[in-house]
mmCIF file with all atom_site columns, C-alpha atoms in Angstrom:
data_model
loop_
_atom_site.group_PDB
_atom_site.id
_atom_site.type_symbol
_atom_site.label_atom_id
_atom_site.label_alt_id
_atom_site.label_comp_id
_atom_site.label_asym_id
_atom_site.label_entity_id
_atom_site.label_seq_id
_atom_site.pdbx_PDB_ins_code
_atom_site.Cartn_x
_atom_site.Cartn_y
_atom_site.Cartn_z
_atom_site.occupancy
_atom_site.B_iso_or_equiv
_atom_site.pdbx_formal_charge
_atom_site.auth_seq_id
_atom_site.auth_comp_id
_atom_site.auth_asym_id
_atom_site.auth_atom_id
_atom_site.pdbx_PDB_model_num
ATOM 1   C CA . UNK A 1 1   ? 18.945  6.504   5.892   1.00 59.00 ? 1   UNK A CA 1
ATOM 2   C CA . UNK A 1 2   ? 19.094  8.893   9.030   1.00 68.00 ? 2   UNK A CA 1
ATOM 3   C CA . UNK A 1 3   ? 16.852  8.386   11.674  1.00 69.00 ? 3   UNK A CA 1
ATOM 4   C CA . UNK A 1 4   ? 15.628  11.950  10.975  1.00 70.00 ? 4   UNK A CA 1
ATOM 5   C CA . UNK A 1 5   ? 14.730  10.792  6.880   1.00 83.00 ? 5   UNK A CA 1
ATOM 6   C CA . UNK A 1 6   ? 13.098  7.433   8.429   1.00 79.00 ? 6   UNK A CA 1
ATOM 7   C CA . UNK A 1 7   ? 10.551  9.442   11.116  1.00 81.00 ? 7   UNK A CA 1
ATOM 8   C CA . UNK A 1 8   ? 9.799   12.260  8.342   1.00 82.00 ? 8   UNK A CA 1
ATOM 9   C CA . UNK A 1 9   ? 8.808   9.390   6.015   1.00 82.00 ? 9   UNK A CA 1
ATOM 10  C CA . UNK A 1 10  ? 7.047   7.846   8.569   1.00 75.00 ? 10  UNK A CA 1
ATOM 11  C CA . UNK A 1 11  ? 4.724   11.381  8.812   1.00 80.00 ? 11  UNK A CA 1
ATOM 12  C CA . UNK A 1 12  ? 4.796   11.005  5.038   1.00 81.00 ? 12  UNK A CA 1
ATOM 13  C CA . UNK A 1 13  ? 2.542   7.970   4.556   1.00 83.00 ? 13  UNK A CA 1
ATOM 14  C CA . UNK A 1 14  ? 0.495   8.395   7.109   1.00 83.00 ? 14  UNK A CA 1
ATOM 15  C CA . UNK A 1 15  ? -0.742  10.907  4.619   1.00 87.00 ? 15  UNK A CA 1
ATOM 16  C CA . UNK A 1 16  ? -1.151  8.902   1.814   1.00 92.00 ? 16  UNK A CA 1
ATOM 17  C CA . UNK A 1 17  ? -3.869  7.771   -0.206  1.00 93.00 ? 17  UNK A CA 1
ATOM 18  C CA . UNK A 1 18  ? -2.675  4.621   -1.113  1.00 95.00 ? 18  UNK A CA 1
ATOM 19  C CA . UNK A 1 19  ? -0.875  3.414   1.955   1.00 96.00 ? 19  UNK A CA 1
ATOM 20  C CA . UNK A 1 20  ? -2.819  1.276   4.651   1.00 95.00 ? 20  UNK A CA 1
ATOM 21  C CA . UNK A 1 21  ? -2.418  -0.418  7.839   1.00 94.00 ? 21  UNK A CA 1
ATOM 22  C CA . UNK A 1 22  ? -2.770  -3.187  10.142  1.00 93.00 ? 22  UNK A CA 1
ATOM 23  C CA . UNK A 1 23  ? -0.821  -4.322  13.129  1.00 86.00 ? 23  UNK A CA 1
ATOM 24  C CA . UNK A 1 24  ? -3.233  -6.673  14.295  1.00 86.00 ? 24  UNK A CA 1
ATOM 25  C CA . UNK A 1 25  ? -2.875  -9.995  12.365  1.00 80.00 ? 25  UNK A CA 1
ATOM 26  C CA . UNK A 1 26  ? -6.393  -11.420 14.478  1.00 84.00 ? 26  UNK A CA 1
ATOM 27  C CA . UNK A 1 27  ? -8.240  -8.111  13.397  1.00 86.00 ? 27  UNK A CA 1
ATOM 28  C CA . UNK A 1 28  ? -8.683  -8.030  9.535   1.00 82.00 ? 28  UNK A CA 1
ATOM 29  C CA . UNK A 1 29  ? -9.732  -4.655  9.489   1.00 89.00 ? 29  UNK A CA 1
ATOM 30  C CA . UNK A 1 30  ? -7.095  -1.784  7.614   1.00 92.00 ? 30  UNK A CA 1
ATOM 31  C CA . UNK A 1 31  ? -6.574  2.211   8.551   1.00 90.00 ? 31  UNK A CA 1
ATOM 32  C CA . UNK A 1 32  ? -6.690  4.165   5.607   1.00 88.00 ? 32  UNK A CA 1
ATOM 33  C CA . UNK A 1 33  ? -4.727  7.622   5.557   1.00 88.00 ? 33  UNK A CA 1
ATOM 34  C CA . UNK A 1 34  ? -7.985  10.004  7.539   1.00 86.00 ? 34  UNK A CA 1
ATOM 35  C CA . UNK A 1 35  ? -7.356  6.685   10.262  1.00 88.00 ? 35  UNK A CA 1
ATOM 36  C CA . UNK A 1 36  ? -10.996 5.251   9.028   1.00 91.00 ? 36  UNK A CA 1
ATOM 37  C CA . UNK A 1 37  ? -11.078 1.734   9.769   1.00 93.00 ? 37  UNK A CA 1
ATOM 38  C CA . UNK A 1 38  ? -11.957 -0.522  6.434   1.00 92.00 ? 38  UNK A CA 1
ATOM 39  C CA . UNK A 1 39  ? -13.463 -3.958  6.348   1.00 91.00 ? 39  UNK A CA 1
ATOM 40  C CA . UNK A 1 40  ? -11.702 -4.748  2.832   1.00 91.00 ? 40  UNK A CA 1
ATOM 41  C CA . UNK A 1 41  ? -11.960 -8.885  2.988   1.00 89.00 ? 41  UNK A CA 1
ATOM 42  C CA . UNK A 1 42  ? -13.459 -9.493  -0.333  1.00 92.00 ? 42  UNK A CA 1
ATOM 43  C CA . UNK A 1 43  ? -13.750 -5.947  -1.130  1.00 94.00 ? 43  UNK A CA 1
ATOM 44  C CA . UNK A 1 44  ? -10.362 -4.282  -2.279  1.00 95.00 ? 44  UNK A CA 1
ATOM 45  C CA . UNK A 1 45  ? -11.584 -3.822  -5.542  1.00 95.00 ? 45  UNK A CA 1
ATOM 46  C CA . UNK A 1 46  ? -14.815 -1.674  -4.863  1.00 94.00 ? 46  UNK A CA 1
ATOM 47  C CA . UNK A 1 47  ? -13.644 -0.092  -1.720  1.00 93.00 ? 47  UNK A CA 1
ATOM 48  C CA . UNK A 1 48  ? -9.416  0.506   -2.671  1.00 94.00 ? 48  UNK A CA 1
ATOM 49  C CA . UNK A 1 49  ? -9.546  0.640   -6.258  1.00 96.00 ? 49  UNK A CA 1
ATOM 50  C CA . UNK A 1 50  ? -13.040 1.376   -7.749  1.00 93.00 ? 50  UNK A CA 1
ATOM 51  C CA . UNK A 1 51  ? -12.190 -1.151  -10.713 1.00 95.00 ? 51  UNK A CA 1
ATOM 52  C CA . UNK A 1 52  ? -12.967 -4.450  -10.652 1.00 97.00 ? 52  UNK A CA 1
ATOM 53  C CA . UNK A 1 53  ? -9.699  -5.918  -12.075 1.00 98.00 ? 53  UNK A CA 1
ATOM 54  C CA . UNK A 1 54  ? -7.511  -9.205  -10.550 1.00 98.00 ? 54  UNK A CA 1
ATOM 55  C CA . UNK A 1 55  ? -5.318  -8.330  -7.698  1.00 98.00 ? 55  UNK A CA 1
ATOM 56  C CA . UNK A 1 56  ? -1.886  -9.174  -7.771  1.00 98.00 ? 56  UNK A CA 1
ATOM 57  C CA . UNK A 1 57  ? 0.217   -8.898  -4.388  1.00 97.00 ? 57  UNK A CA 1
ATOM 58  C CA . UNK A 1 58  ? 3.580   -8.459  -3.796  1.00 98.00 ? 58  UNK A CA 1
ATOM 59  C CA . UNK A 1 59  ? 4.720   -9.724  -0.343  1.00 97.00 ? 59  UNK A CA 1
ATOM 60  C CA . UNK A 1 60  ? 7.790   -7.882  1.418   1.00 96.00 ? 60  UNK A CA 1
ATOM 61  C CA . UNK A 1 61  ? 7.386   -5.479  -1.524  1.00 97.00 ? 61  UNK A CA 1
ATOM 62  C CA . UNK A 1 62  ? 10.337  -3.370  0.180   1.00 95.00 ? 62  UNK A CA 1
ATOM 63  C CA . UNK A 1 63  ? 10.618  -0.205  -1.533  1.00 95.00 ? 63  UNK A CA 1
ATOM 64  C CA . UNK A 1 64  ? 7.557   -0.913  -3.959  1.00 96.00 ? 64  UNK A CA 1
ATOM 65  C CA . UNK A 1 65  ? 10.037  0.186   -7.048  1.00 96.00 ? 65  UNK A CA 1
ATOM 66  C CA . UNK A 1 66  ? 8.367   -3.333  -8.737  1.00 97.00 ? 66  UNK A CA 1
ATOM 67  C CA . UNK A 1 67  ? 5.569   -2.841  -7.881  1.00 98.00 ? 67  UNK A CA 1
ATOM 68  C CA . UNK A 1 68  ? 4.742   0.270   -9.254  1.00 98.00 ? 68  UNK A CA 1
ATOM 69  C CA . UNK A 1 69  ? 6.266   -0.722  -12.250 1.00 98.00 ? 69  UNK A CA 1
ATOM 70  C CA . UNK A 1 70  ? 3.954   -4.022  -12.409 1.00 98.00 ? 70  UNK A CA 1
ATOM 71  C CA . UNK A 1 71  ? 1.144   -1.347  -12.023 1.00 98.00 ? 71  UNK A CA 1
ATOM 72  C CA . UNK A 1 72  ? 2.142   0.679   -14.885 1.00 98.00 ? 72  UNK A CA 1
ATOM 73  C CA . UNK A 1 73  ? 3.216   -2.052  -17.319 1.00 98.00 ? 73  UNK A CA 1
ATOM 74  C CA . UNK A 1 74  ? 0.008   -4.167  -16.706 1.00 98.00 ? 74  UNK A CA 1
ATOM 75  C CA . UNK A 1 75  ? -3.032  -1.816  -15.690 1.00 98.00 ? 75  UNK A CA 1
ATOM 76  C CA . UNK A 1 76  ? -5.332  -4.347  -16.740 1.00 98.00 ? 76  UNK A CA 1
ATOM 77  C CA . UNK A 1 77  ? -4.758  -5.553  -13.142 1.00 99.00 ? 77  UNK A CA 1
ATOM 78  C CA . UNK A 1 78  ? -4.660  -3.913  -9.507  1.00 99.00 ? 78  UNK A CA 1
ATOM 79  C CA . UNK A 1 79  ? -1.407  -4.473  -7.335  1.00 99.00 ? 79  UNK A CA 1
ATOM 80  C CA . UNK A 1 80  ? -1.208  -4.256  -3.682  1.00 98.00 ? 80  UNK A CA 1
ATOM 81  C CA . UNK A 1 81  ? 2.699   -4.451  -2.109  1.00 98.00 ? 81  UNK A CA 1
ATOM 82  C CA . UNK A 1 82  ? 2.813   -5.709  1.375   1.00 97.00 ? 82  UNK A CA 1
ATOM 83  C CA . UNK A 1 83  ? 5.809   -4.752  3.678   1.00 96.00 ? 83  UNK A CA 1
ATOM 84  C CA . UNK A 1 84  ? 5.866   -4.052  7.552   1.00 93.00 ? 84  UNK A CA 1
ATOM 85  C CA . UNK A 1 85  ? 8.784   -1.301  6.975   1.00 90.00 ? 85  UNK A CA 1
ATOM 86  C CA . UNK A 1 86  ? 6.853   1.758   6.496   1.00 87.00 ? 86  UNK A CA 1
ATOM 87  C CA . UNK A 1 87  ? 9.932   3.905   5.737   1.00 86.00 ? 87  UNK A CA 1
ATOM 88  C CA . UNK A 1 88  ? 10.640  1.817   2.565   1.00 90.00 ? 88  UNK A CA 1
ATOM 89  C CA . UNK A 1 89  ? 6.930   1.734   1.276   1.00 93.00 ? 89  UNK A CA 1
ATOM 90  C CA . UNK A 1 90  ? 7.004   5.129   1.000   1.00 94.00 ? 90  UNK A CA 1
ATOM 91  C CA . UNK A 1 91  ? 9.009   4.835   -2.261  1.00 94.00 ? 91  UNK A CA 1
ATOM 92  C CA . UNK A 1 92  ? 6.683   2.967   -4.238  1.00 96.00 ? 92  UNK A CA 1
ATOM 93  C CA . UNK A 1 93  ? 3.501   5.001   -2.567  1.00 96.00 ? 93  UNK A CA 1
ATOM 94  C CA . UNK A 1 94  ? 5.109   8.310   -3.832  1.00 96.00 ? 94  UNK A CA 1
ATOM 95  C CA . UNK A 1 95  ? 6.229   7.282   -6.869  1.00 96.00 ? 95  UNK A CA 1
ATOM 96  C CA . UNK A 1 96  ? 2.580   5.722   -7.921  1.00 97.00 ? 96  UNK A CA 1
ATOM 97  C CA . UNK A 1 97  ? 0.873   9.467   -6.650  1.00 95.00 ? 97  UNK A CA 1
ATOM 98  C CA . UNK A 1 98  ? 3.606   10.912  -8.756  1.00 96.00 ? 98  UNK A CA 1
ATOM 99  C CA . UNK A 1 99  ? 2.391   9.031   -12.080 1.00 96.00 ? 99  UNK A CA 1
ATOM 100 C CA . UNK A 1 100 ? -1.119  8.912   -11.477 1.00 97.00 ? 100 UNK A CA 1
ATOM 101 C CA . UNK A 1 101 ? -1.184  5.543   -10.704 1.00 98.00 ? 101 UNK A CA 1
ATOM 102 C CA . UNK A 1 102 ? -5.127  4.459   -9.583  1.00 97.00 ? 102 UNK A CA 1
ATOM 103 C CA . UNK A 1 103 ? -4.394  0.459   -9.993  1.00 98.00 ? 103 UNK A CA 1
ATOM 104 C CA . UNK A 1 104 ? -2.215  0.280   -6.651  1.00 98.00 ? 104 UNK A CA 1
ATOM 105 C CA . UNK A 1 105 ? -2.007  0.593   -3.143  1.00 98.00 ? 105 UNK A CA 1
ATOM 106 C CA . UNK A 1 106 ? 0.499   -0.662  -0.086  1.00 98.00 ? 106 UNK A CA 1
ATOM 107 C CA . UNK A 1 107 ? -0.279  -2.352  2.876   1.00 96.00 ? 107 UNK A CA 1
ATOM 108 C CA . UNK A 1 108 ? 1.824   -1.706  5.864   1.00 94.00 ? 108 UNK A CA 1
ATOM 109 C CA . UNK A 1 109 ? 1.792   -5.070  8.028   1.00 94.00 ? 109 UNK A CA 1
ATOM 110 C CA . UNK A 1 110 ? 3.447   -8.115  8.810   1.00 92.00 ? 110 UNK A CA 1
ATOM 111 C CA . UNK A 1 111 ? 3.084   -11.193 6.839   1.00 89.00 ? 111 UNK A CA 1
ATOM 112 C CA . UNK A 1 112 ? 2.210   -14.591 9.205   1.00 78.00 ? 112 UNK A CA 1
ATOM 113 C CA . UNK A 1 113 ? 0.976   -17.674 8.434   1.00 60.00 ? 113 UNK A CA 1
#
């Protein structure tokens, strides 16, 4: 991917919906696309999703092509793919706007223990 792809992607999900941040693994609060900062702890379901449903996550989701596809197969259940690589969420985030998708979101960090 060229550098000029990667940055326009970059623009790209800082616009949407489903695609949060955090680069603050002491601060558990997320940016959502308008740069609102959420308290979700405990709440993804009311405040993300507005279904009470289990969440399933995906850690270093990559491109999100799975999943979106868990989302649609299963949408009994709400799926949240975790990767700090913003360029490659932007698959998944654009393909679930694309179909509609309500039952999942990305979140744009790192994973630490």
């Amino acid at each position: 991917m060229s550098n000029k792809n990667k940055l326009q992607r970059f623009a790209e999900i800082a616009e949407l919906p489903n695609v949060f941040e955090n680069f603050d693994f002491h601060d558990p609060h997320i940016t959502n696309f308008q740069g609102d900062r959420m308290e979700v702890k405990g709440h993804w379901n009311a405040l993300v999703f507005n279904a009470e449903r289990p969440i399933v996550l995906e850690l270093a989701c990559g491109k999100g092509e799975y999943t979106t596809h868990l989302a649609q197969a299963h949408p009994e259940n709400n799926y949240i793919g975790i990767d700090i690589k913003g360029a490659r969420i932007w698959k998944g985030a654009t393909m679930a706007q694309q179909e509609g998708l309500t039952n999942v979101a990305f979140l744009r960090t790192r994973i630490e223990l």
